[in-house]
Short mmCIF file of C-alpha atoms in Angstrom, two decimals:
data_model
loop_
_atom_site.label_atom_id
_atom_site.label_comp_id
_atom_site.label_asym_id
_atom_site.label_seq_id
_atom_site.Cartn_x
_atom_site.Cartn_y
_atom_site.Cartn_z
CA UNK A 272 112.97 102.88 106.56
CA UNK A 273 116.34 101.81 107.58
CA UNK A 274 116.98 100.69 103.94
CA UNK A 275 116.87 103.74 102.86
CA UNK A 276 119.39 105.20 105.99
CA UNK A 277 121.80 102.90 105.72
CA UNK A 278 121.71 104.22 101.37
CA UNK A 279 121.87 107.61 102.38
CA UNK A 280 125.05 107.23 105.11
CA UNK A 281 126.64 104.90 102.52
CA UNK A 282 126.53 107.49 99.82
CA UNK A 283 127.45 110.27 101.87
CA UNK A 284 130.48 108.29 102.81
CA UNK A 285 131.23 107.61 99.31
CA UNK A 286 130.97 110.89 98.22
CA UNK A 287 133.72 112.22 101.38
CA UNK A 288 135.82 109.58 100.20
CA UNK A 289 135.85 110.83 96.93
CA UNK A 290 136.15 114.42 98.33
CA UNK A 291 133.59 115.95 96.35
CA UNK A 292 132.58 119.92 97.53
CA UNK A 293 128.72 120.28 97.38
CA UNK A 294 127.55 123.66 95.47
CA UNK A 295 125.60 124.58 98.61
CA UNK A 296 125.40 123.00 102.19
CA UNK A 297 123.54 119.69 102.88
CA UNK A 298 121.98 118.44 105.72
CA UNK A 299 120.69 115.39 106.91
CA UNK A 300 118.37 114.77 109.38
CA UNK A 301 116.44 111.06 110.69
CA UNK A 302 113.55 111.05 112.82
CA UNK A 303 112.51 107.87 114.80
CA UNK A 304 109.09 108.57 115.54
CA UNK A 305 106.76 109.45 112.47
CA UNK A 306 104.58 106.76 112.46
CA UNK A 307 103.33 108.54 116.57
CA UNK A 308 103.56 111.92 114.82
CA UNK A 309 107.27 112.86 114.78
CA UNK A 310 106.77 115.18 118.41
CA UNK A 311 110.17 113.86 119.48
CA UNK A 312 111.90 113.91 115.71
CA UNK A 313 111.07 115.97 113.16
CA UNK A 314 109.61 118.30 115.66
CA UNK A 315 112.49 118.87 117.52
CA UNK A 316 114.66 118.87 114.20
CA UNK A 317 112.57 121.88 112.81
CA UNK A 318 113.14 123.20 116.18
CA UNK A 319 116.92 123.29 116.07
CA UNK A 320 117.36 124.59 112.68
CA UNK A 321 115.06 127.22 113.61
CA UNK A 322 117.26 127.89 116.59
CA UNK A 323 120.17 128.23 114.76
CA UNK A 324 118.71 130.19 111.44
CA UNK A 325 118.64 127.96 108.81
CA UNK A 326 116.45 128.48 106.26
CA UNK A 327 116.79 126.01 103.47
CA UNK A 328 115.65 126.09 99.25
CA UNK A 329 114.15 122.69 99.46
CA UNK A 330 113.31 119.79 102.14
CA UNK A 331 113.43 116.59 100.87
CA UNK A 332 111.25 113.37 102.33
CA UNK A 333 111.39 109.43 101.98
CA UNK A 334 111.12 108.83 98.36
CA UNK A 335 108.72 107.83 95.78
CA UNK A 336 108.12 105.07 93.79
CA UNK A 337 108.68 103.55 89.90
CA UNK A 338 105.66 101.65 89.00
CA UNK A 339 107.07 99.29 86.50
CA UNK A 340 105.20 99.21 82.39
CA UNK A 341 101.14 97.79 83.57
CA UNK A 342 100.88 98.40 87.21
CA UNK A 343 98.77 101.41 86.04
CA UNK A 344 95.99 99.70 83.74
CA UNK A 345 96.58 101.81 80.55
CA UNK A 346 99.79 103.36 80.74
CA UNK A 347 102.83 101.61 78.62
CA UNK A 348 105.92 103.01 80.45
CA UNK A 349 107.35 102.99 83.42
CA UNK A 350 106.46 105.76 85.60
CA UNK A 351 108.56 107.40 88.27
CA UNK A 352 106.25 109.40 91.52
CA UNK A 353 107.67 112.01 92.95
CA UNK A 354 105.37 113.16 95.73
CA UNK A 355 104.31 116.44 96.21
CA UNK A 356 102.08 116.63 99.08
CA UNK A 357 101.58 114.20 101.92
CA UNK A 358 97.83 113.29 102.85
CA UNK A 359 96.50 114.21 105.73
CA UNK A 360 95.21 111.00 108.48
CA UNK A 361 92.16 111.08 111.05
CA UNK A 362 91.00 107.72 113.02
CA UNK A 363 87.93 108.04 114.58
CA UNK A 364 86.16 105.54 117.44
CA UNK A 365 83.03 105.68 116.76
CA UNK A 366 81.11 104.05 120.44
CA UNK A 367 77.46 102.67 119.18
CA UNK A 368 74.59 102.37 122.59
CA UNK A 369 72.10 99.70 122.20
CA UNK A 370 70.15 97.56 124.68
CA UNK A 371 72.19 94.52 125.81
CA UNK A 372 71.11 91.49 127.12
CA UNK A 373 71.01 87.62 126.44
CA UNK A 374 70.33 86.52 123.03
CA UNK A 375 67.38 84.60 124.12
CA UNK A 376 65.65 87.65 124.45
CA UNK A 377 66.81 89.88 121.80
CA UNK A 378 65.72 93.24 121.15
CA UNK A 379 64.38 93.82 118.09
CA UNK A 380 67.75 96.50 117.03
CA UNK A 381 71.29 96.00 118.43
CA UNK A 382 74.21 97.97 119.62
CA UNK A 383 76.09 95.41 116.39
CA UNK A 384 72.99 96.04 113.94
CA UNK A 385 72.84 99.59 114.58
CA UNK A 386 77.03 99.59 114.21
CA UNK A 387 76.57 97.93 110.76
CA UNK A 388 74.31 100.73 109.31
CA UNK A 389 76.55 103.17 110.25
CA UNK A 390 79.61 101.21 108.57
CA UNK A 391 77.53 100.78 105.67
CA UNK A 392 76.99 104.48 105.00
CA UNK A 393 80.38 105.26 105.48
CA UNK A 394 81.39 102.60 102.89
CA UNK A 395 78.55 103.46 100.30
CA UNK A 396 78.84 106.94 100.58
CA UNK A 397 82.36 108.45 100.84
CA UNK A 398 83.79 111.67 100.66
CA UNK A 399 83.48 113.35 97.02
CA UNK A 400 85.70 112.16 94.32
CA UNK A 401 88.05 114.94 92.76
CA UNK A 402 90.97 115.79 90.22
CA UNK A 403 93.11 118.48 92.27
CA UNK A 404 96.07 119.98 90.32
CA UNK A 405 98.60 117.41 91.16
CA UNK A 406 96.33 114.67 89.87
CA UNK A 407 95.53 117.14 86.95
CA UNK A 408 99.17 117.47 86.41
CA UNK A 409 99.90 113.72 86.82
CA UNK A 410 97.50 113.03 83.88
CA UNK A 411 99.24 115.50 81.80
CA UNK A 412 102.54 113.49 81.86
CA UNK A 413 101.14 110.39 81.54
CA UNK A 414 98.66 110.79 78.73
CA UNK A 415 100.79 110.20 75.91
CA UNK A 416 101.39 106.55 76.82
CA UNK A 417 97.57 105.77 77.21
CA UNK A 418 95.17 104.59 74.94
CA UNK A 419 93.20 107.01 72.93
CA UNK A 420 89.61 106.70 74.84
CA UNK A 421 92.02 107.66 77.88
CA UNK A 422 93.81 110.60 76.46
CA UNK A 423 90.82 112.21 74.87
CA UNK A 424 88.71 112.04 78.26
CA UNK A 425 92.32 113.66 80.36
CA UNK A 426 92.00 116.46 76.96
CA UNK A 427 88.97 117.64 77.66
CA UNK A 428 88.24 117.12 81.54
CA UNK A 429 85.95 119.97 81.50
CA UNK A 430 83.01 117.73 79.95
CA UNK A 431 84.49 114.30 80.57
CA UNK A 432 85.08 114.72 84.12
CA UNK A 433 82.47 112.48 85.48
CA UNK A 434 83.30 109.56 83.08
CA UNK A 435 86.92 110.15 83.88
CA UNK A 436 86.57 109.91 87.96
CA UNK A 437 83.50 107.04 87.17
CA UNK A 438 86.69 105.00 85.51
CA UNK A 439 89.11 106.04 88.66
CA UNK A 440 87.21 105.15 91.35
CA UNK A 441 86.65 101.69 90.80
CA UNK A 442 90.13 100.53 91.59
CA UNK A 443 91.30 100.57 95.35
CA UNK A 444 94.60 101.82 93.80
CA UNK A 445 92.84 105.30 91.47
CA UNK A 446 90.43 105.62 93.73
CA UNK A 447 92.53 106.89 96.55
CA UNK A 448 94.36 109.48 94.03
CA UNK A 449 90.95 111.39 93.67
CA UNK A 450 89.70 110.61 96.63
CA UNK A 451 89.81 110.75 100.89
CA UNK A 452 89.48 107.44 101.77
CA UNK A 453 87.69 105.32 103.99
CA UNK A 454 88.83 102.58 105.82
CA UNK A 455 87.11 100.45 108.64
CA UNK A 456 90.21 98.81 110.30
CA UNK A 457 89.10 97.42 113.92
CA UNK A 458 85.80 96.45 116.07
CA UNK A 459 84.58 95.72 119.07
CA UNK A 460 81.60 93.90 120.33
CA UNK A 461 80.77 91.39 122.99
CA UNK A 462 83.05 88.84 124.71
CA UNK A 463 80.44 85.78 124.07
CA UNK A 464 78.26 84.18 121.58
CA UNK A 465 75.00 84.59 123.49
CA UNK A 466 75.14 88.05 125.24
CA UNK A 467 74.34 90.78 123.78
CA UNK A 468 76.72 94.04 124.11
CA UNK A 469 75.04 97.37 124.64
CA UNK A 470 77.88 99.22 123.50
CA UNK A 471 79.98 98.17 119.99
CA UNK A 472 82.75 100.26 118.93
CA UNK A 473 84.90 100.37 115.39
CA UNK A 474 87.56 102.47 113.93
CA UNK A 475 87.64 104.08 110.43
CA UNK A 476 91.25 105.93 109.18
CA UNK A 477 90.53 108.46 106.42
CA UNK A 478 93.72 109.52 104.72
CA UNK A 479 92.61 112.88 103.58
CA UNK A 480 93.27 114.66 100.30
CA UNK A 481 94.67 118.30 100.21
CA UNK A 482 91.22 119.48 98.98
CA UNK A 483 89.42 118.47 102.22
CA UNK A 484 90.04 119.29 105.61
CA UNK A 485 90.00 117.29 108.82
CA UNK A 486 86.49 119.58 109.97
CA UNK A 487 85.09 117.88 106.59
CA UNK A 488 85.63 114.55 107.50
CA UNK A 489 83.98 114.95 110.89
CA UNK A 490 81.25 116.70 109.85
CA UNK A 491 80.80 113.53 107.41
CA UNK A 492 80.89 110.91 109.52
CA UNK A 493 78.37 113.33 112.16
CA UNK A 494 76.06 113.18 109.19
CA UNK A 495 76.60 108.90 108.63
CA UNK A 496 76.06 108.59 112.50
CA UNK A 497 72.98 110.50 112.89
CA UNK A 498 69.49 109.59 114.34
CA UNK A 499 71.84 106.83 116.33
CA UNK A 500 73.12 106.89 120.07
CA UNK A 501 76.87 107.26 118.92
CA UNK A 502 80.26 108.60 120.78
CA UNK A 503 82.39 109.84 118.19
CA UNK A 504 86.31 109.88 119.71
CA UNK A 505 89.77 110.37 117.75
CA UNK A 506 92.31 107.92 118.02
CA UNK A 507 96.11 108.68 117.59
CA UNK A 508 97.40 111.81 115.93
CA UNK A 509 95.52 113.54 113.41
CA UNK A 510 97.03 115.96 110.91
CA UNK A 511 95.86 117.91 108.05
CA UNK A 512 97.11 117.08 104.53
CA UNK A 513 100.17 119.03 103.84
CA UNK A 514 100.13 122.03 101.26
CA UNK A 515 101.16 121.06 97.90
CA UNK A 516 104.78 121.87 96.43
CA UNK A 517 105.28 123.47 93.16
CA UNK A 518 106.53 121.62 90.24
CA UNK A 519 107.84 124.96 88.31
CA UNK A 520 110.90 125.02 90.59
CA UNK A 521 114.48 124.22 91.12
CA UNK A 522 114.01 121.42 93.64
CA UNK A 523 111.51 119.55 91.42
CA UNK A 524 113.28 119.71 88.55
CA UNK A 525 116.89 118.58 89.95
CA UNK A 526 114.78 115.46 91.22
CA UNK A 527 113.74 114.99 88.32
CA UNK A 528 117.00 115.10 86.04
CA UNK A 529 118.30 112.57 88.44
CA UNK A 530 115.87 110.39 87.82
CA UNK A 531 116.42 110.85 84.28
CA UNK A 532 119.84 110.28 83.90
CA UNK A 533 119.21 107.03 85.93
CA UNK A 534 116.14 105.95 83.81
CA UNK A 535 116.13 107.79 80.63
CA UNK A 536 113.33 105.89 78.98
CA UNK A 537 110.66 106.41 81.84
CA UNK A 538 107.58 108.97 82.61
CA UNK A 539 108.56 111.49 85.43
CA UNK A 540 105.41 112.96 87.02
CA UNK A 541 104.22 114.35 90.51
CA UNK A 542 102.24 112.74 92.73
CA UNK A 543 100.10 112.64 95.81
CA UNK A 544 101.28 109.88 98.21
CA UNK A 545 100.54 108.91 101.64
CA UNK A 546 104.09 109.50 103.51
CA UNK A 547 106.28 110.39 100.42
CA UNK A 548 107.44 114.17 99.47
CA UNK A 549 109.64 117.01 98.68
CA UNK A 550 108.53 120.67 100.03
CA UNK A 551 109.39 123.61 99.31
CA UNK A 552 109.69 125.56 102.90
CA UNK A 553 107.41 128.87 103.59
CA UNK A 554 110.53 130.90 103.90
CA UNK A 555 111.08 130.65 99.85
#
């Protein structure tokens, strides 16, 4: 993200320069290693300004994004995300045993046939579709620029609910608002065309919504895995989703008259993103 360093330095700069006296103290801080888990960064950070006492009204992350007038089908405006909860991430090896051999003599089910299923019920039947309160809440501000059909089905969610997440789900882009996803990123089976591997392996990332848990998602993919031979084995860090940060406070709503001032014309709403947040620390 060093685009957005170099912005923040620059505008700190600026703002010495011009010798302007912040209301309150500011800090910031830069990590280097998020994308291993932050151990060495953020970690430590927390660490130091827990050292030294400071206890601070709001922490804010990365940034959100402006989705320009149609990159949501339905809404006509611009919209402006400001993330209020990061979701959480799990990678998973799953390690599939079936008989190997030479493909002359194939068994009748291999370690790759066996790995397919498995893939296949992960894909065709993912974790439950929801609307959490920051979804909820991102419907409320954008309703007024959608078509009718839309806003009458975000009115009355109670009975329209289905429809509503029926209509979400079948865009890659909606679908992962209401929903932990599922992603098969990497496999592994044999070296050459005509032997048969008795063990194929494959990787699926779930970025998981606040509503679920990381125990959830296992006990999922136990139940897409069962009546096979399977290792199940997590790869890289996994974290839970974070907790979700209020919208009925100070920090929110400085974001978003700065926004506003910048881009009076657009939709300011919260949002659920992967990486991209403002939180408002357990201390306050």
């Amino acid at each position: 993200m060093k685009g957005m360093l170099f912005s923040l330095l620059e505008a700190t700069e600026q703002l010495v320069r011009e010798q302007v006296q912040p209301k309150r103290d500011i800090y910031l801080a830069f990590g280097f290693d998020e994308e291993v888990g932050g151990v060495r960064g953020a970690a430590k950070i927390a660490d130091y300004f827990k050292e030294k006492g400071l206890k601070f009204e709001a922490v804010y992350d990365e940034g959100g994004l402006i989705l320009e007038k149609g990159s949501v089908k339905g809404i006509s405006s611009d919209v402006a995300l400001i993330g209020c909860a990061e979701k959480g991430f799990l990678s998973l090896k799953i390690k599939v045993k079936g008989l190997g051999g030479h493909s002359s003599m194939p068994s009748t089910t291999s370690a790759i046939g066996k790995a397919a299923v498995i893939m296949q019920r992960l894909e065709n039947h993912q974790m439950k579709a929801q609307i959490g309160p920051i979804i909820q809440n991102f419907f409320q501000q954008v309703g007024g620029s959608m078509p009718f059909a839309s806003r009458f089905a975000i009115a009355n969610r109670w009975i329209m609910e289905p429809l509503l997440l029926a209509q979400l789900t079948k865009n890659h882009s909606t679908n992962a608002l209401v929903r932990t996803t599922t992603a098969l990123t990497m496999m592994k089976g044999s070296d050459a065309p005509n032997v048969l591997s008795p063990e194929v392996q494959f990787v699926v990332n779930f970025r998981l919504l606040p509503e679920n848990t990381l125990q959830e998602v296992r006990n999922h993919v136990e139940q897409a895995t069962s009546g096979f031979d399977v290792e199940i084995e997590q790869v890289d860090n996994a974290r839970e989703a974070s907790k979700v940060s209020p919208t009925d406070v100070k920090a929110y709503k400085m974001m978003e008259a700065s926004i506003r001032r910048l881009y009076p014309d657009l939709i300011v709403t919260p949002d659920r993103w992967r990486n991209r947040r403002y939180q408002i620390p357990k201390s306050q």
